[in-house]
Amino acid sequence: MPSFYYLLFCPSVRRILAAPLTRHENSGSIYTLRLGYSYTFKIGQTKRPFCTRFAEHCRRCPSNGYSAERNLKCRYAKKTEQLVHALLREMGMQRTPTPCNDCGTRHREFFHLPPGFDDDCIDDLLVFVKSVVEYLY
């Protein structure tokens, strides 16, 4: 189903879009990290330089094989991240349900994506959501 369907008809997505920007909403970047060669991706946001955030994540979680897939600068990073997460949940993508074997943390921003949902699909979704958020706000 096209992404715009979820923007129009899903209550959780509409709720995020209807909420005003907070005073904490600043520019930053949306990034994706892939765990090894799996279909597990972390989709997060940061206001700091991406390389700093990536190094911090690698220090906190010693799991092998994190690769930086995408780093997209945007005006409203937190709102964009919230919307991407809501869209993925509405599309039936599962968050990581169990704590990490290596660090014990339950990574809330990690999603198990189906094999057909490749890097290009994630890139397209991030660019689409960024453009919607920046158009609306």
PDB file of C-alpha atoms in Angstrom:
ATOM      1  CA  MET A   1       0.000   0.000   0.000  1.00  0.00           C
ATOM      2  CA  PRO A   2       1.373   3.476  -0.773  1.00  0.00           C
ATOM      3  CA  SER A   3       2.782   5.470   2.142  1.00  0.00           C
ATOM      4  CA  PHE A   4       0.284   8.301   1.665  1.00  0.00           C
ATOM      5  CA  TYR A   5      -2.532   5.874   2.574  1.00  0.00           C
ATOM      6  CA  TYR A   6      -1.062   5.563   6.065  1.00  0.00           C
ATOM      7  CA  LEU A   7      -0.782   9.339   6.366  1.00  0.00           C
ATOM      8  CA  LEU A   8      -4.470   9.784   5.619  1.00  0.00           C
ATOM      9  CA  PHE A   9      -6.171   6.898   7.372  1.00  0.00           C
ATOM     10  CA  CYS A  10      -4.125   5.630  10.318  1.00  0.00           C
ATOM     11  CA  PRO A  11      -5.030   7.265  13.636  1.00  0.00           C
ATOM     12  CA  SER A  12      -1.544   7.002  15.168  1.00  0.00           C
ATOM     13  CA  VAL A  13       0.040   8.699  12.158  1.00  0.00           C
ATOM     14  CA  ARG A  14      -2.624  11.408  12.011  1.00  0.00           C
ATOM     15  CA  ARG A  15      -2.170  12.051  15.741  1.00  0.00           C
ATOM     16  CA  ILE A  16       1.559  12.701  15.228  1.00  0.00           C
ATOM     17  CA  LEU A  17       0.898  14.986  12.272  1.00  0.00           C
ATOM     18  CA  ALA A  18      -1.783  16.921  14.177  1.00  0.00           C
ATOM     19  CA  ALA A  19       0.449  17.571  17.191  1.00  0.00           C
ATOM     20  CA  PRO A  20       2.184  20.946  17.134  1.00  0.00           C
ATOM     21  CA  LEU A  21       5.945  21.205  17.137  1.00  0.00           C
ATOM     22  CA  THR A  22       7.462  21.402  20.597  1.00  0.00           C
ATOM     23  CA  ARG A  23      10.057  23.923  21.677  1.00  0.00           C
ATOM     24  CA  HIS A  24      12.565  21.038  21.732  1.00  0.00           C
ATOM     25  CA  GLU A  25      12.156  20.414  18.011  1.00  0.00           C
ATOM     26  CA  ASN A  26      15.405  21.349  16.310  1.00  0.00           C
ATOM     27  CA  SER A  27      17.204  20.478  13.157  1.00  0.00           C
ATOM     28  CA  GLY A  28      19.269  17.326  13.196  1.00  0.00           C
ATOM     29  CA  SER A  29      19.489  14.176  11.198  1.00  0.00           C
ATOM     30  CA  ILE A  30      17.674  10.902  10.772  1.00  0.00           C
ATOM     31  CA  TYR A  31      19.921   7.895  10.427  1.00  0.00           C
ATOM     32  CA  THR A  32      19.675   4.173   9.831  1.00  0.00           C
ATOM     33  CA  LEU A  33      22.045   1.535  11.133  1.00  0.00           C
ATOM     34  CA  ARG A  34      21.957  -2.064   9.964  1.00  0.00           C
ATOM     35  CA  LEU A  35      22.927  -4.926  12.236  1.00  0.00           C
ATOM     36  CA  GLY A  36      25.291  -7.117  10.223  1.00  0.00           C
ATOM     37  CA  TYR A  37      23.747  -8.642   7.136  1.00  0.00           C
ATOM     38  CA  SER A  38      20.358  -9.081   8.787  1.00  0.00           C
ATOM     39  CA  TYR A  39      17.136  -7.213   8.119  1.00  0.00           C
ATOM     40  CA  THR A  40      17.336  -5.508  11.496  1.00  0.00           C
ATOM     41  CA  PHE A  41      17.632  -1.738  11.273  1.00  0.00           C
ATOM     42  CA  LYS A  42      17.881   1.028  13.853  1.00  0.00           C
ATOM     43  CA  ILE A  43      16.135   4.191  12.760  1.00  0.00           C
ATOM     44  CA  GLY A  44      16.969   7.105  15.020  1.00  0.00           C
ATOM     45  CA  GLN A  45      17.576  10.826  15.174  1.00  0.00           C
ATOM     46  CA  THR A  46      20.307  12.979  16.597  1.00  0.00           C
ATOM     47  CA  LYS A  47      21.056  16.665  16.990  1.00  0.00           C
ATOM     48  CA  ARG A  48      24.770  15.967  17.329  1.00  0.00           C
ATOM     49  CA  PRO A  49      27.090  15.014  14.477  1.00  0.00           C
ATOM     50  CA  PHE A  50      26.153  11.595  13.149  1.00  0.00           C
ATOM     51  CA  CYS A  51      29.666  10.169  13.532  1.00  0.00           C
ATOM     52  CA  THR A  52      29.549  11.018  17.262  1.00  0.00           C
ATOM     53  CA  ARG A  53      26.177   9.276  17.696  1.00  0.00           C
ATOM     54  CA  PHE A  54      27.313   6.229  15.711  1.00  0.00           C
ATOM     55  CA  ALA A  55      30.479   5.875  17.831  1.00  0.00           C
ATOM     56  CA  GLU A  56      28.411   6.259  21.017  1.00  0.00           C
ATOM     57  CA  HIS A  57      26.022   3.513  19.923  1.00  0.00           C
ATOM     58  CA  CYS A  58      28.893   1.170  19.023  1.00  0.00           C
ATOM     59  CA  ARG A  59      30.441   1.746  22.488  1.00  0.00           C
ATOM     60  CA  ARG A  60      27.164   1.073  24.302  1.00  0.00           C
ATOM     61  CA  CYS A  61      26.285  -2.057  22.340  1.00  0.00           C
ATOM     62  CA  PRO A  62      29.203  -4.309  21.421  1.00  0.00           C
ATOM     63  CA  SER A  63      27.197  -6.322  18.872  1.00  0.00           C
ATOM     64  CA  ASN A  64      29.321  -6.872  15.799  1.00  0.00           C
ATOM     65  CA  GLY A  65      28.686  -5.543  12.370  1.00  0.00           C
ATOM     66  CA  TYR A  66      26.791  -2.271  12.694  1.00  0.00           C
ATOM     67  CA  SER A  67      26.924  -0.370   9.447  1.00  0.00           C
ATOM     68  CA  ALA A  68      25.716   3.161   8.826  1.00  0.00           C
ATOM     69  CA  GLU A  69      23.230   2.992   5.971  1.00  0.00           C
ATOM     70  CA  ARG A  70      21.809   6.509   5.756  1.00  0.00           C
ATOM     71  CA  ASN A  71      22.234   9.910   7.343  1.00  0.00           C
ATOM     72  CA  LEU A  72      19.637  12.451   6.233  1.00  0.00           C
ATOM     73  CA  LYS A  73      19.744  16.021   7.550  1.00  0.00           C
ATOM     74  CA  CYS A  74      16.322  17.480   8.277  1.00  0.00           C
ATOM     75  CA  ARG A  75      14.730  20.491   9.898  1.00  0.00           C
ATOM     76  CA  TYR A  76      12.479  18.624  12.345  1.00  0.00           C
ATOM     77  CA  ALA A  77      14.361  15.447  13.210  1.00  0.00           C
ATOM     78  CA  LYS A  78      12.281  14.288  16.205  1.00  0.00           C
ATOM     79  CA  LYS A  79       8.939  14.696  14.424  1.00  0.00           C
ATOM     80  CA  THR A  80      10.335  12.925  11.354  1.00  0.00           C
ATOM     81  CA  GLU A  81      11.608  10.043  13.482  1.00  0.00           C
ATOM     82  CA  GLN A  82       8.248   9.694  15.267  1.00  0.00           C
ATOM     83  CA  LEU A  83       6.431   9.577  11.958  1.00  0.00           C
ATOM     84  CA  VAL A  84       8.816   7.010  10.431  1.00  0.00           C
ATOM     85  CA  HIS A  85       8.393   4.743  13.473  1.00  0.00           C
ATOM     86  CA  ALA A  86       4.594   5.100  13.365  1.00  0.00           C
ATOM     87  CA  LEU A  87       4.493   4.316   9.645  1.00  0.00           C
ATOM     88  CA  LEU A  88       6.651   1.219  10.105  1.00  0.00           C
ATOM     89  CA  ARG A  89       4.419  -0.011  12.953  1.00  0.00           C
ATOM     90  CA  GLU A  90       1.287   0.622  10.869  1.00  0.00           C
ATOM     91  CA  MET A  91       2.846  -1.367   8.016  1.00  0.00           C
ATOM     92  CA  GLY A  92       3.281  -4.296  10.395  1.00  0.00           C
ATOM     93  CA  MET A  93       7.031  -4.046  10.936  1.00  0.00           C
ATOM     94  CA  GLN A  94       8.054  -5.513  14.267  1.00  0.00           C
ATOM     95  CA  ARG A  95      10.270  -3.809  16.807  1.00  0.00           C
ATOM     96  CA  THR A  96      12.944  -5.913  18.463  1.00  0.00           C
ATOM     97  CA  PRO A  97      10.937  -7.760  21.151  1.00  0.00           C
ATOM     98  CA  THR A  98      13.741  -9.095  23.362  1.00  0.00           C
ATOM     99  CA  PRO A  99      16.768  -7.571  25.057  1.00  0.00           C
ATOM    100  CA  CYS A 100      20.029  -7.590  23.126  1.00  0.00           C
ATOM    101  CA  ASN A 101      22.210 -10.644  23.800  1.00  0.00           C
ATOM    102  CA  ASP A 102      25.366  -8.520  23.939  1.00  0.00           C
ATOM    103  CA  CYS A 103      24.398  -5.498  26.050  1.00  0.00           C
ATOM    104  CA  GLY A 104      21.048  -6.459  27.636  1.00  0.00           C
ATOM    105  CA  THR A 105      19.262  -3.350  26.332  1.00  0.00           C
ATOM    106  CA  ARG A 106      15.914  -3.583  24.593  1.00  0.00           C
ATOM    107  CA  HIS A 107      16.663  -1.405  21.597  1.00  0.00           C
ATOM    108  CA  ARG A 108      13.338   0.397  21.010  1.00  0.00           C
ATOM    109  CA  GLU A 109      14.352   1.892  17.664  1.00  0.00           C
ATOM    110  CA  PHE A 110      15.316  -1.438  16.082  1.00  0.00           C
ATOM    111  CA  PHE A 111      12.904  -2.889  13.548  1.00  0.00           C
ATOM    112  CA  HIS A 112      12.896  -6.320  11.908  1.00  0.00           C
ATOM    113  CA  LEU A 113      12.044  -5.607   8.286  1.00  0.00           C
ATOM    114  CA  PRO A 114      10.983  -8.230   5.744  1.00  0.00           C
ATOM    115  CA  PRO A 115      13.552  -9.325   3.117  1.00  0.00           C
ATOM    116  CA  GLY A 116      11.740  -7.440   0.345  1.00  0.00           C
ATOM    117  CA  PHE A 117      12.072  -4.186   2.291  1.00  0.00           C
ATOM    118  CA  ASP A 118      15.590  -3.262   1.220  1.00  0.00           C
ATOM    119  CA  ASP A 119      17.842  -0.239   1.732  1.00  0.00           C
ATOM    120  CA  ASP A 120      16.236   1.638  -1.153  1.00  0.00           C
ATOM    121  CA  CYS A 121      12.779   1.258   0.415  1.00  0.00           C
ATOM    122  CA  ILE A 122      14.058   2.665   3.701  1.00  0.00           C
ATOM    123  CA  ASP A 123      15.754   5.566   1.918  1.00  0.00           C
ATOM    124  CA  ASP A 124      12.567   6.321  -0.022  1.00  0.00           C
ATOM    125  CA  LEU A 125      10.494   6.223   3.176  1.00  0.00           C
ATOM    126  CA  LEU A 126      12.876   8.583   5.008  1.00  0.00           C
ATOM    127  CA  VAL A 127      12.942  11.078   2.140  1.00  0.00           C
ATOM    128  CA  PHE A 128       9.140  10.901   1.777  1.00  0.00           C
ATOM    129  CA  VAL A 129       8.482  11.472   5.488  1.00  0.00           C
ATOM    130  CA  LYS A 130      11.057  14.270   5.674  1.00  0.00           C
ATOM    131  CA  SER A 131       9.382  16.065   2.771  1.00  0.00           C
ATOM    132  CA  VAL A 132       5.909  15.660   4.332  1.00  0.00           C
ATOM    133  CA  VAL A 133       7.039  16.989   7.726  1.00  0.00           C
ATOM    134  CA  GLU A 134       8.925  19.931   6.247  1.00  0.00           C
ATOM    135  CA  TYR A 135       5.978  20.780   3.988  1.00  0.00           C
ATOM    136  CA  LEU A 136       3.452  20.709   6.842  1.00  0.00           C
ATOM    137  CA  TYR A 137       5.535  22.615   9.380  1.00  0.00           C
TER     138      TYR A 137
END
